[in-house]
mmCIF file of N, CA and C in Angstrom:
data_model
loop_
_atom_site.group_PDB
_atom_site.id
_atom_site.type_symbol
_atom_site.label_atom_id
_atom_site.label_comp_id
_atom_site.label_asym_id
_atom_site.label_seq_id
_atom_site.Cartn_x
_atom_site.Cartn_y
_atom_site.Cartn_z
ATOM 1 N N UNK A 1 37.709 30.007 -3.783
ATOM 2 C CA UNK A 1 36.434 29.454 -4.195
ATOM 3 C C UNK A 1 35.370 30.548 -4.130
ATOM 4 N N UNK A 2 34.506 30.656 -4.923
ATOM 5 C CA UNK A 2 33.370 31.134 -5.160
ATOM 6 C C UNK A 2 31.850 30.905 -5.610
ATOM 7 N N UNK A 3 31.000 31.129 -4.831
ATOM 8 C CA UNK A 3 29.805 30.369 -4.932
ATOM 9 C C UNK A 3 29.143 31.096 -5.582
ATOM 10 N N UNK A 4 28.340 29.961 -7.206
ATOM 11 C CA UNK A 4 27.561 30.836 -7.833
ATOM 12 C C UNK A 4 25.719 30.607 -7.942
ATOM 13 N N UNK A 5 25.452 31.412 -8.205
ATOM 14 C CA UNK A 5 24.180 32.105 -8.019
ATOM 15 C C UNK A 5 23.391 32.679 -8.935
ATOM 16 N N UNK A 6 22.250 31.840 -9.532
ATOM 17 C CA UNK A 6 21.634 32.446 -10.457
ATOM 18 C C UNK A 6 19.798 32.419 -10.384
ATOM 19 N N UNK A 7 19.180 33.558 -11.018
ATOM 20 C CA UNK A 7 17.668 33.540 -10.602
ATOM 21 C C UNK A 7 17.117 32.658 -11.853
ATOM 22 N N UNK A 8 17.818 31.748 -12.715
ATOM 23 C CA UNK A 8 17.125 31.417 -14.058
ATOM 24 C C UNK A 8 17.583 29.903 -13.755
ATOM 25 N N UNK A 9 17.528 29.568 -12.202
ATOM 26 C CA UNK A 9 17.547 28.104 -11.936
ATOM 27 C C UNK A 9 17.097 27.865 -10.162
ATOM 28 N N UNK A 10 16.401 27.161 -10.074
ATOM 29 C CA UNK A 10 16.193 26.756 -8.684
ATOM 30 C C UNK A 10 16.888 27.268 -7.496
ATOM 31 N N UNK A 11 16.277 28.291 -7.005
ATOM 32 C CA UNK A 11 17.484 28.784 -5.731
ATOM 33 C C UNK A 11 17.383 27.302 -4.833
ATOM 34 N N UNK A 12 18.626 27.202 -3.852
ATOM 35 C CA UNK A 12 19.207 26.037 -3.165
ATOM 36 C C UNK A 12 17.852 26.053 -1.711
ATOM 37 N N UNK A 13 17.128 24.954 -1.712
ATOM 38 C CA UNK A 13 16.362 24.484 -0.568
ATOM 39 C C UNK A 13 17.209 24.183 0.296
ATOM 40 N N UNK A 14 18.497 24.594 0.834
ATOM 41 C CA UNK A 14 18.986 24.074 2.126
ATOM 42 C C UNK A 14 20.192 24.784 1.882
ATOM 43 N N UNK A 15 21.002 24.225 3.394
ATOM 44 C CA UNK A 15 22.958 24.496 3.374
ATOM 45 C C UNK A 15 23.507 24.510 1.876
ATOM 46 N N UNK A 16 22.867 25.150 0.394
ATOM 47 C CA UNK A 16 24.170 24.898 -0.640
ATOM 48 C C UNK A 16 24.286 25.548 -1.133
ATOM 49 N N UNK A 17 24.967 25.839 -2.035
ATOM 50 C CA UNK A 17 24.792 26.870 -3.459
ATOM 51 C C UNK A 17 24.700 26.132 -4.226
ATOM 52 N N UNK A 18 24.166 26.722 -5.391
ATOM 53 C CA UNK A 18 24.071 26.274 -6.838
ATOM 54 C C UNK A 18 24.836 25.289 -7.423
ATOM 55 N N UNK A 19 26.023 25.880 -7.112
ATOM 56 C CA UNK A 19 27.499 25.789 -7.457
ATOM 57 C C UNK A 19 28.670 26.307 -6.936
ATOM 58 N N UNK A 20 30.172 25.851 -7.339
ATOM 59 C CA UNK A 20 30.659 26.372 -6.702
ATOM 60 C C UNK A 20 31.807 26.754 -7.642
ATOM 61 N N UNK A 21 32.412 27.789 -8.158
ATOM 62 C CA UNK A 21 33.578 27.920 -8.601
ATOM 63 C C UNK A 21 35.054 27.828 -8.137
ATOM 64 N N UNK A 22 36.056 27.011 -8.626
ATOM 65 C CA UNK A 22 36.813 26.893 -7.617
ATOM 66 C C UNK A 22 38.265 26.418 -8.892
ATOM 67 N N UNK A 23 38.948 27.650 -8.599
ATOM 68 C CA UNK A 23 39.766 27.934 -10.099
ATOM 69 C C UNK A 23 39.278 27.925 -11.269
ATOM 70 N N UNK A 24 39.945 27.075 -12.195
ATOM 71 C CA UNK A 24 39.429 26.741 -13.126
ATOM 72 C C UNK A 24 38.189 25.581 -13.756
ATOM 73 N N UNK A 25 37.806 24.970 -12.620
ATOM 74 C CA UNK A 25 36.012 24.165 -12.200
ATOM 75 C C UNK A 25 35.013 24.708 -11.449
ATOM 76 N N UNK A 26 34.030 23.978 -12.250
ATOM 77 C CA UNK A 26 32.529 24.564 -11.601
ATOM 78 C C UNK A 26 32.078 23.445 -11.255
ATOM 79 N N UNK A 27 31.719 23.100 -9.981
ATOM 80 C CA UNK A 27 31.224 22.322 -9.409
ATOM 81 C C UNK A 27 29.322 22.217 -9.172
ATOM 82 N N UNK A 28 28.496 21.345 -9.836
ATOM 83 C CA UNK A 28 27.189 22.241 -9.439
ATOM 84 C C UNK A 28 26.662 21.116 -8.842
ATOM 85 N N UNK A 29 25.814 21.822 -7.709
ATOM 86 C CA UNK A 29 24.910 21.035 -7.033
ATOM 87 C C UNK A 29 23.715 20.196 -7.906
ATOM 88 N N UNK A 30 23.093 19.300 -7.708
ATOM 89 C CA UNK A 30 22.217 18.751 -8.139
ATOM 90 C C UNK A 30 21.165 19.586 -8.938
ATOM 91 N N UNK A 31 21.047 19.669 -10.397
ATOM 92 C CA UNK A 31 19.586 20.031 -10.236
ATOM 93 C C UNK A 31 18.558 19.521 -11.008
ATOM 94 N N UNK A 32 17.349 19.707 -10.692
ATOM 95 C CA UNK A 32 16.229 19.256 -10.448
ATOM 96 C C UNK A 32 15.496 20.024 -11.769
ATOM 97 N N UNK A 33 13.609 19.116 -12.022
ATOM 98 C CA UNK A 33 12.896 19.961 -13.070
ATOM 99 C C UNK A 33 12.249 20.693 -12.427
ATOM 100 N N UNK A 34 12.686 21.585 -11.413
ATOM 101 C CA UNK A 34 11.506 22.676 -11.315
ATOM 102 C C UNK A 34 12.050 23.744 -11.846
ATOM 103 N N UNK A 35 10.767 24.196 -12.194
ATOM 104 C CA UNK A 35 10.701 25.526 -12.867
ATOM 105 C C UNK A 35 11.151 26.745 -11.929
ATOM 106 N N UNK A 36 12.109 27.365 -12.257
ATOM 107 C CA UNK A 36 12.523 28.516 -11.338
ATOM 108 C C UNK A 36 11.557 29.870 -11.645
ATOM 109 N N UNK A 37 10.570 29.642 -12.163
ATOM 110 C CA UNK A 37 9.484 31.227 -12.461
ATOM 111 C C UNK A 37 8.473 30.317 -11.705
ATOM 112 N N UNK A 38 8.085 29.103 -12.312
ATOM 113 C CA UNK A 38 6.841 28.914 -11.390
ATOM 114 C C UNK A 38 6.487 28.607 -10.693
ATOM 115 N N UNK A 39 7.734 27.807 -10.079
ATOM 116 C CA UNK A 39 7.952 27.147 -8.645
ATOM 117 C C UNK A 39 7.540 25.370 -8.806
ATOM 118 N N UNK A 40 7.238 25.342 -10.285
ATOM 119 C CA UNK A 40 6.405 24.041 -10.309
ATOM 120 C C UNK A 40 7.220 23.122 -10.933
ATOM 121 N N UNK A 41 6.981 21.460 -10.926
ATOM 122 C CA UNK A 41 7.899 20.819 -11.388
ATOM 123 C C UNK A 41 6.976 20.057 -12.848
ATOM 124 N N UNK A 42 7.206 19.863 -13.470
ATOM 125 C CA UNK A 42 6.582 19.293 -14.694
ATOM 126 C C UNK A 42 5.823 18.007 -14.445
ATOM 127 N N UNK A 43 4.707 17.357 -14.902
ATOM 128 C CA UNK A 43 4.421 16.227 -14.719
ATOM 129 C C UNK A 43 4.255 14.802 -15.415
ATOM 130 N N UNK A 44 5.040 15.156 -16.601
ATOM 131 C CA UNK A 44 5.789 14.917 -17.194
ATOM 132 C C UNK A 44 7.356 14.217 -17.690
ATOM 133 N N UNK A 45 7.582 13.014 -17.368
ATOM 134 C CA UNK A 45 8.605 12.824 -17.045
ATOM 135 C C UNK A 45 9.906 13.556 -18.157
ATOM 136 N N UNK A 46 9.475 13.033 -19.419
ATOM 137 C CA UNK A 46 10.454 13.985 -20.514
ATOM 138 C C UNK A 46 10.634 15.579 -20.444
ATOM 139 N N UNK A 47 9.420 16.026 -19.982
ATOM 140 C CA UNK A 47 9.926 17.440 -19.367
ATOM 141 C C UNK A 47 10.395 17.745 -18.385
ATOM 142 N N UNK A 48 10.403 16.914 -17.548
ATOM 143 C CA UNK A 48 10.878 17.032 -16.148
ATOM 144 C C UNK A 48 12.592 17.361 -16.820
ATOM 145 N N UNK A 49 13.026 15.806 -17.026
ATOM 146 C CA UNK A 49 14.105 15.915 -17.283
ATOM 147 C C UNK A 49 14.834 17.211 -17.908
ATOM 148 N N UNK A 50 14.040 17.871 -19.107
ATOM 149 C CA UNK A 50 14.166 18.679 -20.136
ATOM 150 C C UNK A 50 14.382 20.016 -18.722
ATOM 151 N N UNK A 51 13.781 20.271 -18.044
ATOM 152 C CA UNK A 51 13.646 21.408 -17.525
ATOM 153 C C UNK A 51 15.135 21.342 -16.465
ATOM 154 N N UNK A 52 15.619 20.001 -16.211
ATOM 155 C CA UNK A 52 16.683 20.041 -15.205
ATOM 156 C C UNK A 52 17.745 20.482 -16.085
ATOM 157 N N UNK A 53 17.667 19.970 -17.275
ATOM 158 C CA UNK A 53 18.992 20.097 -18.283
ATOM 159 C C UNK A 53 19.054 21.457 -18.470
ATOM 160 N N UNK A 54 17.786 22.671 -17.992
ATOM 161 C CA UNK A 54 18.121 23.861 -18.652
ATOM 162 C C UNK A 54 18.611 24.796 -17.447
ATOM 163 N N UNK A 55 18.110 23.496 -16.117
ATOM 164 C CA UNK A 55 18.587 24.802 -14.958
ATOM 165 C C UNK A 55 20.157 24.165 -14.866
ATOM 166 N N UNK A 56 20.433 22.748 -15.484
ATOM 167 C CA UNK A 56 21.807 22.944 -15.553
ATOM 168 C C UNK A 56 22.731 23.430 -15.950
ATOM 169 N N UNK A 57 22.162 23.865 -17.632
ATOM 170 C CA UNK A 57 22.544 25.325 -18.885
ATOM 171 C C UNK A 57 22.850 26.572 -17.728
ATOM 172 N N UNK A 58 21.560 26.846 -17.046
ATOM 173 C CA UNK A 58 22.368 28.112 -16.076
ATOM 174 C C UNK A 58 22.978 28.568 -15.260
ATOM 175 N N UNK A 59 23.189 27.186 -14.596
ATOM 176 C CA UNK A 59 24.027 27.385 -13.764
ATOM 177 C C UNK A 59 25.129 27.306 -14.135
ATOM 178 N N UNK A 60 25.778 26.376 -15.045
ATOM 179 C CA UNK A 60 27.125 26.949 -15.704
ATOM 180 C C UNK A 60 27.295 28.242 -16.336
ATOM 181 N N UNK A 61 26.217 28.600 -17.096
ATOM 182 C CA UNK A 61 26.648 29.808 -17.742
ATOM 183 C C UNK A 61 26.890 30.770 -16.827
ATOM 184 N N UNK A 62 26.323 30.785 -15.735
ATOM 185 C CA UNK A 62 26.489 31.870 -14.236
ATOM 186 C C UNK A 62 27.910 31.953 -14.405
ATOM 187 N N UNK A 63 28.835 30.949 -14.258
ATOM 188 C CA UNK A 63 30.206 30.229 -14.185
ATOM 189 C C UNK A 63 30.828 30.731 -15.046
ATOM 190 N N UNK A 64 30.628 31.234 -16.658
ATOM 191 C CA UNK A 64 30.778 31.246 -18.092
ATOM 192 C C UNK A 64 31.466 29.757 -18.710
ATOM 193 N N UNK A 65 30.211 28.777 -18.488
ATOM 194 C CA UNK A 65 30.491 27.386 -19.084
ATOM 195 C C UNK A 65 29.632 27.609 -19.969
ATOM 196 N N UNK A 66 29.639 25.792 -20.436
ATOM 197 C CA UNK A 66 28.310 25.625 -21.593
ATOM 198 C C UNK A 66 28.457 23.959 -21.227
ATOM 199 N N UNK A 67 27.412 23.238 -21.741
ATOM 200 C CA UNK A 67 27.489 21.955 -21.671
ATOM 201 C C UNK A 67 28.981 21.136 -22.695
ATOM 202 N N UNK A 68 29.419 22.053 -23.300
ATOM 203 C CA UNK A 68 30.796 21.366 -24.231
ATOM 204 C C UNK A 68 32.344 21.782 -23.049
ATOM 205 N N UNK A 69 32.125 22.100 -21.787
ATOM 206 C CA UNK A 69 33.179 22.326 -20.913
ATOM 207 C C UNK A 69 32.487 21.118 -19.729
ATOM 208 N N UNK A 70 31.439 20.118 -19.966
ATOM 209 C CA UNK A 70 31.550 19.780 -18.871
ATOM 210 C C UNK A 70 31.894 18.779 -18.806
ATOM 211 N N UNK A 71 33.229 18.051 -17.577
ATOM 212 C CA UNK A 71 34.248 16.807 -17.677
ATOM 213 C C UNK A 71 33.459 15.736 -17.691
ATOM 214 N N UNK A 72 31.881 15.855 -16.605
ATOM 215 C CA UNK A 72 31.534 14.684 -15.866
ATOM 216 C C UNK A 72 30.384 15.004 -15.366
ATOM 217 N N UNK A 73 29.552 13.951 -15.713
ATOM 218 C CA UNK A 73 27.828 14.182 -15.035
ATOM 219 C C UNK A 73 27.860 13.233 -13.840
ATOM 220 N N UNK A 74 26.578 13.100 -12.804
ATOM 221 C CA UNK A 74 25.997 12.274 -12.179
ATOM 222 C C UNK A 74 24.582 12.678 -11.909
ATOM 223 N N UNK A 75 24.346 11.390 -12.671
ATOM 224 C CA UNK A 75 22.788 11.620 -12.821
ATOM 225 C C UNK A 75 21.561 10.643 -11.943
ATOM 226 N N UNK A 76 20.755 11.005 -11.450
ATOM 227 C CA UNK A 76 20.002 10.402 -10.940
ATOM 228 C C UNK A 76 18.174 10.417 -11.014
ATOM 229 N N UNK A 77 18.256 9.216 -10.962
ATOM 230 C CA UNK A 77 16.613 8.762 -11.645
ATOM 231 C C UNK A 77 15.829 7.744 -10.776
ATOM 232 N N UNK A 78 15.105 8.030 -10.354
ATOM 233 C CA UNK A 78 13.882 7.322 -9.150
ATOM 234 C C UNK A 78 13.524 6.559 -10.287
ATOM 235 N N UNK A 79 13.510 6.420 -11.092
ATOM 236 C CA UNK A 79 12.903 4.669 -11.558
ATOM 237 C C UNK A 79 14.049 4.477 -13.278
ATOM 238 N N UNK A 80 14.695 3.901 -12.860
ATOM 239 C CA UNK A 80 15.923 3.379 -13.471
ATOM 240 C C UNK A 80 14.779 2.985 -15.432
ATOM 241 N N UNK A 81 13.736 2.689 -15.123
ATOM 242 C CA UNK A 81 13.052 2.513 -15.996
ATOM 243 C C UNK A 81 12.858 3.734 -16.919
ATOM 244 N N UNK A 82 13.108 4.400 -16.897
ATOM 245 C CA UNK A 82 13.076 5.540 -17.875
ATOM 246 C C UNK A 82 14.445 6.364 -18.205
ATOM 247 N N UNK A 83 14.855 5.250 -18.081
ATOM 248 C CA UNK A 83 16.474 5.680 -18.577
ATOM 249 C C UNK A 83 16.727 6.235 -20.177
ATOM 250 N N UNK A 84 15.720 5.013 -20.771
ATOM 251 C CA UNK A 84 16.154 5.306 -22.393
ATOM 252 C C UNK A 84 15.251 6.488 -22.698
ATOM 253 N N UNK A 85 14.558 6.949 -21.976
ATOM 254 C CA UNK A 85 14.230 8.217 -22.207
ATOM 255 C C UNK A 85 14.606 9.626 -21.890
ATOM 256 N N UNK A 86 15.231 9.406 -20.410
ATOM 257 C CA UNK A 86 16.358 9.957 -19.962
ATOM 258 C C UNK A 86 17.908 10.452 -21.014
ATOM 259 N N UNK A 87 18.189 9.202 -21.306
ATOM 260 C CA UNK A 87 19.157 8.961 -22.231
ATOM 261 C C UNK A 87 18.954 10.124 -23.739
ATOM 262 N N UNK A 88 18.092 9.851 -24.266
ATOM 263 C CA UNK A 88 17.186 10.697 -25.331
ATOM 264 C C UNK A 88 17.418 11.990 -25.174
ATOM 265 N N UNK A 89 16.703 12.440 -23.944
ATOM 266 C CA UNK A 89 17.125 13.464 -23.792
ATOM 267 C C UNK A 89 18.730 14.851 -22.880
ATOM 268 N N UNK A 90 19.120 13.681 -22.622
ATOM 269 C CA UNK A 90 20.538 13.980 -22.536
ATOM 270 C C UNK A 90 21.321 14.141 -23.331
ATOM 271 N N UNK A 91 20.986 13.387 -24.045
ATOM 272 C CA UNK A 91 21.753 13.192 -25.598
ATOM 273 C C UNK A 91 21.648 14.411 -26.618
ATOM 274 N N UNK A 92 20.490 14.615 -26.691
ATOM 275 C CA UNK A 92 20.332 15.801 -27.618
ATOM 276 C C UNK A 92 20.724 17.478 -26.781
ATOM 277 N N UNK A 93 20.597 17.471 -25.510
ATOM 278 C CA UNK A 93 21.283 18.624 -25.013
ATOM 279 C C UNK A 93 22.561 18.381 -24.799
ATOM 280 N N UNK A 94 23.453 17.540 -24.801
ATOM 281 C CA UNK A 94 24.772 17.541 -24.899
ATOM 282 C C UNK A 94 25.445 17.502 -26.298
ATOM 283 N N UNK A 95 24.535 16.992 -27.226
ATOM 284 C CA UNK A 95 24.937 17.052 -29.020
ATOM 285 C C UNK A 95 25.964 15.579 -28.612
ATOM 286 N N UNK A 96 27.215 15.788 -29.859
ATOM 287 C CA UNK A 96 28.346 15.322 -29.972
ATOM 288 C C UNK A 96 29.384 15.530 -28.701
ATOM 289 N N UNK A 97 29.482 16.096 -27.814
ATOM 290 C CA UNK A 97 29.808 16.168 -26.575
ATOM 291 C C UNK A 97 29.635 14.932 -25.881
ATOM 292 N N UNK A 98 30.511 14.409 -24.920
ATOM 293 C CA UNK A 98 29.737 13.196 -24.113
ATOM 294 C C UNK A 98 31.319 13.055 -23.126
ATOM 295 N N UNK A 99 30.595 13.738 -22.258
ATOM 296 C CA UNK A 99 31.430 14.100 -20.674
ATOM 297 C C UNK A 99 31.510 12.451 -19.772
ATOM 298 N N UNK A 100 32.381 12.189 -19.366
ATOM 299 C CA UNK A 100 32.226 10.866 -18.271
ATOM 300 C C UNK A 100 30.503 11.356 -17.582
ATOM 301 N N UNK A 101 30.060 9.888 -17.607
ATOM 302 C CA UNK A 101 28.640 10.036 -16.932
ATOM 303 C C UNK A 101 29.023 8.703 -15.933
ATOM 304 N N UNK A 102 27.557 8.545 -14.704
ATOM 305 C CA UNK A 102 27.015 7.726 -13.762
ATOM 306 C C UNK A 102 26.128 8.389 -13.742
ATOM 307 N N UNK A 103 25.423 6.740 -13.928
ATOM 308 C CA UNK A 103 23.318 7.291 -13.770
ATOM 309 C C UNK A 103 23.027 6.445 -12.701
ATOM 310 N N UNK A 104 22.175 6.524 -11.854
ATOM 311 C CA UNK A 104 22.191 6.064 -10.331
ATOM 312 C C UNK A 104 20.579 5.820 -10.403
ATOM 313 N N UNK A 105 19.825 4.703 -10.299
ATOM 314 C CA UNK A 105 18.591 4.692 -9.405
ATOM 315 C C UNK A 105 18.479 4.847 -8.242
ATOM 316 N N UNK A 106 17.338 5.928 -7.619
ATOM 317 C CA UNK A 106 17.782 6.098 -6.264
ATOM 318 C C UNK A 106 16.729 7.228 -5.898
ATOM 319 N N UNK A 107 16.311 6.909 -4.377
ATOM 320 C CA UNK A 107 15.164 7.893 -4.313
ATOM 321 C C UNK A 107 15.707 9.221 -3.827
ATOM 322 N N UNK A 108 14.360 10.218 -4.611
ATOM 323 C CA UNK A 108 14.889 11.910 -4.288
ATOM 324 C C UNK A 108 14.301 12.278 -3.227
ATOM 325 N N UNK A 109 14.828 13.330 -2.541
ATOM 326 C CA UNK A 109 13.810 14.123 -2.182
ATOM 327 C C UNK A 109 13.088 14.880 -2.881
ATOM 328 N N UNK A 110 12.274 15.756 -2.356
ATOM 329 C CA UNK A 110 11.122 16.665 -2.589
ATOM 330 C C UNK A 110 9.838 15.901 -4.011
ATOM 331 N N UNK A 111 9.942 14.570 -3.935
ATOM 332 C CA UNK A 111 8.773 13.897 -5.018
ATOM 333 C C UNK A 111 9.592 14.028 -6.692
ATOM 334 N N UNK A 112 10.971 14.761 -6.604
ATOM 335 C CA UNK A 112 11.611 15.069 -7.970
ATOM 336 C C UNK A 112 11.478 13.645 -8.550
ATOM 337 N N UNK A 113 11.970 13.058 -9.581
ATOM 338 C CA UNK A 113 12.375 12.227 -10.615
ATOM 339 C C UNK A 113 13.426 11.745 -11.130
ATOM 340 N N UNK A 114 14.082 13.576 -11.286
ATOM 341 C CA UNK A 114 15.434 13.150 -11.809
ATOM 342 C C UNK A 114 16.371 14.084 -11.239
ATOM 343 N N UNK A 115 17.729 14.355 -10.816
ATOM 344 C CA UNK A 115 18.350 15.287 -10.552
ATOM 345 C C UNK A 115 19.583 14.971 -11.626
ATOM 346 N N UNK A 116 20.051 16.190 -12.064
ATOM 347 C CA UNK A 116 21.458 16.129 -12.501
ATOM 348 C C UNK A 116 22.771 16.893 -12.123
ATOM 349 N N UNK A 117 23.961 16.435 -11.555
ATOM 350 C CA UNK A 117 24.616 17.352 -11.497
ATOM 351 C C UNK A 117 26.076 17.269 -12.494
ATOM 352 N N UNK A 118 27.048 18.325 -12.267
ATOM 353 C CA UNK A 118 28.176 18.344 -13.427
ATOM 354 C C UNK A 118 28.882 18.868 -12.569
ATOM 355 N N UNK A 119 30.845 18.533 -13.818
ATOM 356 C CA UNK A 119 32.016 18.958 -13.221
ATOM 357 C C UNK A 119 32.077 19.812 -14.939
ATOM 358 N N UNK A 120 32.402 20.944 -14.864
ATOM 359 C CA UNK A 120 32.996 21.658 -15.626
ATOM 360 C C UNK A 120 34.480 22.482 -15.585
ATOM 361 N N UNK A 121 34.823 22.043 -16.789
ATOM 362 C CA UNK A 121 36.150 22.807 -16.455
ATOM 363 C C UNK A 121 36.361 23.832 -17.676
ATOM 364 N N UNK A 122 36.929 25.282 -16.550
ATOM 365 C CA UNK A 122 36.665 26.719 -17.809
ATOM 366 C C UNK A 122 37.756 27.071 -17.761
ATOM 367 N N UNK A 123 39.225 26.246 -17.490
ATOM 368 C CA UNK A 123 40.247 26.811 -18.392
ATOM 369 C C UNK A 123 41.077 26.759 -19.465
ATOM 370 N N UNK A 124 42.003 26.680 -19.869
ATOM 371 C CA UNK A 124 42.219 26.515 -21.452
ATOM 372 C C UNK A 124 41.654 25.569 -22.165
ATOM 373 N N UNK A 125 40.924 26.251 -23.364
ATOM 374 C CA UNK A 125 39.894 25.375 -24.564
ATOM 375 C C UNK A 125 40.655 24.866 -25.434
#
């Protein structure tokens, strides 16, 4: 196993890594809309989301994934009410792709909104 690590997504607030590589899967920790340059989180709920989906883009690519290697999401949303917007925008960063999902209402830490995490798998395509 190998833990990955990238500066173009939220370094880990506690005991984790990013992710974790481990053969041929990438395992990634939760992530969140903050901005990894500005430290700030959007206020915004559609950007919020938008900004988690891109620190999720990097942390696979750290891995050499893409969102079309990933098996399985779990997603989570402090007010279940903005799902179909949620949805919206999941949708269009995954395209025609559509990995097993669970979307969870449920409170975050740090005041977040939404967290997302993924199972990717990077061996034979």
């Amino acid at each position: 196993m190998k833990p990955l690590f990238t500066a173009e997504a939220p370094a880990p607030g506690g005991a984790y890594s990013q992710a974790m590589l481990a053969g041929d899967y990438i395992f990634t920790a939760g992530q969140v809309g903050l901005n990894p340059q500005t430290g700030e989180t959007p206020a915004d709920f559609r950007e919020e989301v938008r900004q988690a989906l891109a620190n999720l883009r990097s942390v696979l690519a750290e891995g050499g994934a893409d969102f079309n290697d990933v098996v399985r999401t779990m997603c989570l949303l402090t007010d279940i009410g903005n799902f179909a917007v949620f949805n919206e925008e999941y949708a269009a960063a995954f395209g025609e792709h559509r990995p097993a999902r669970s979307t969870f209402g449920i409170a975050l830490a740090g005041g977040f909104t939404v967290e997302i995490e993924a199972i990717a798998y990077t061996g034979e395509r």
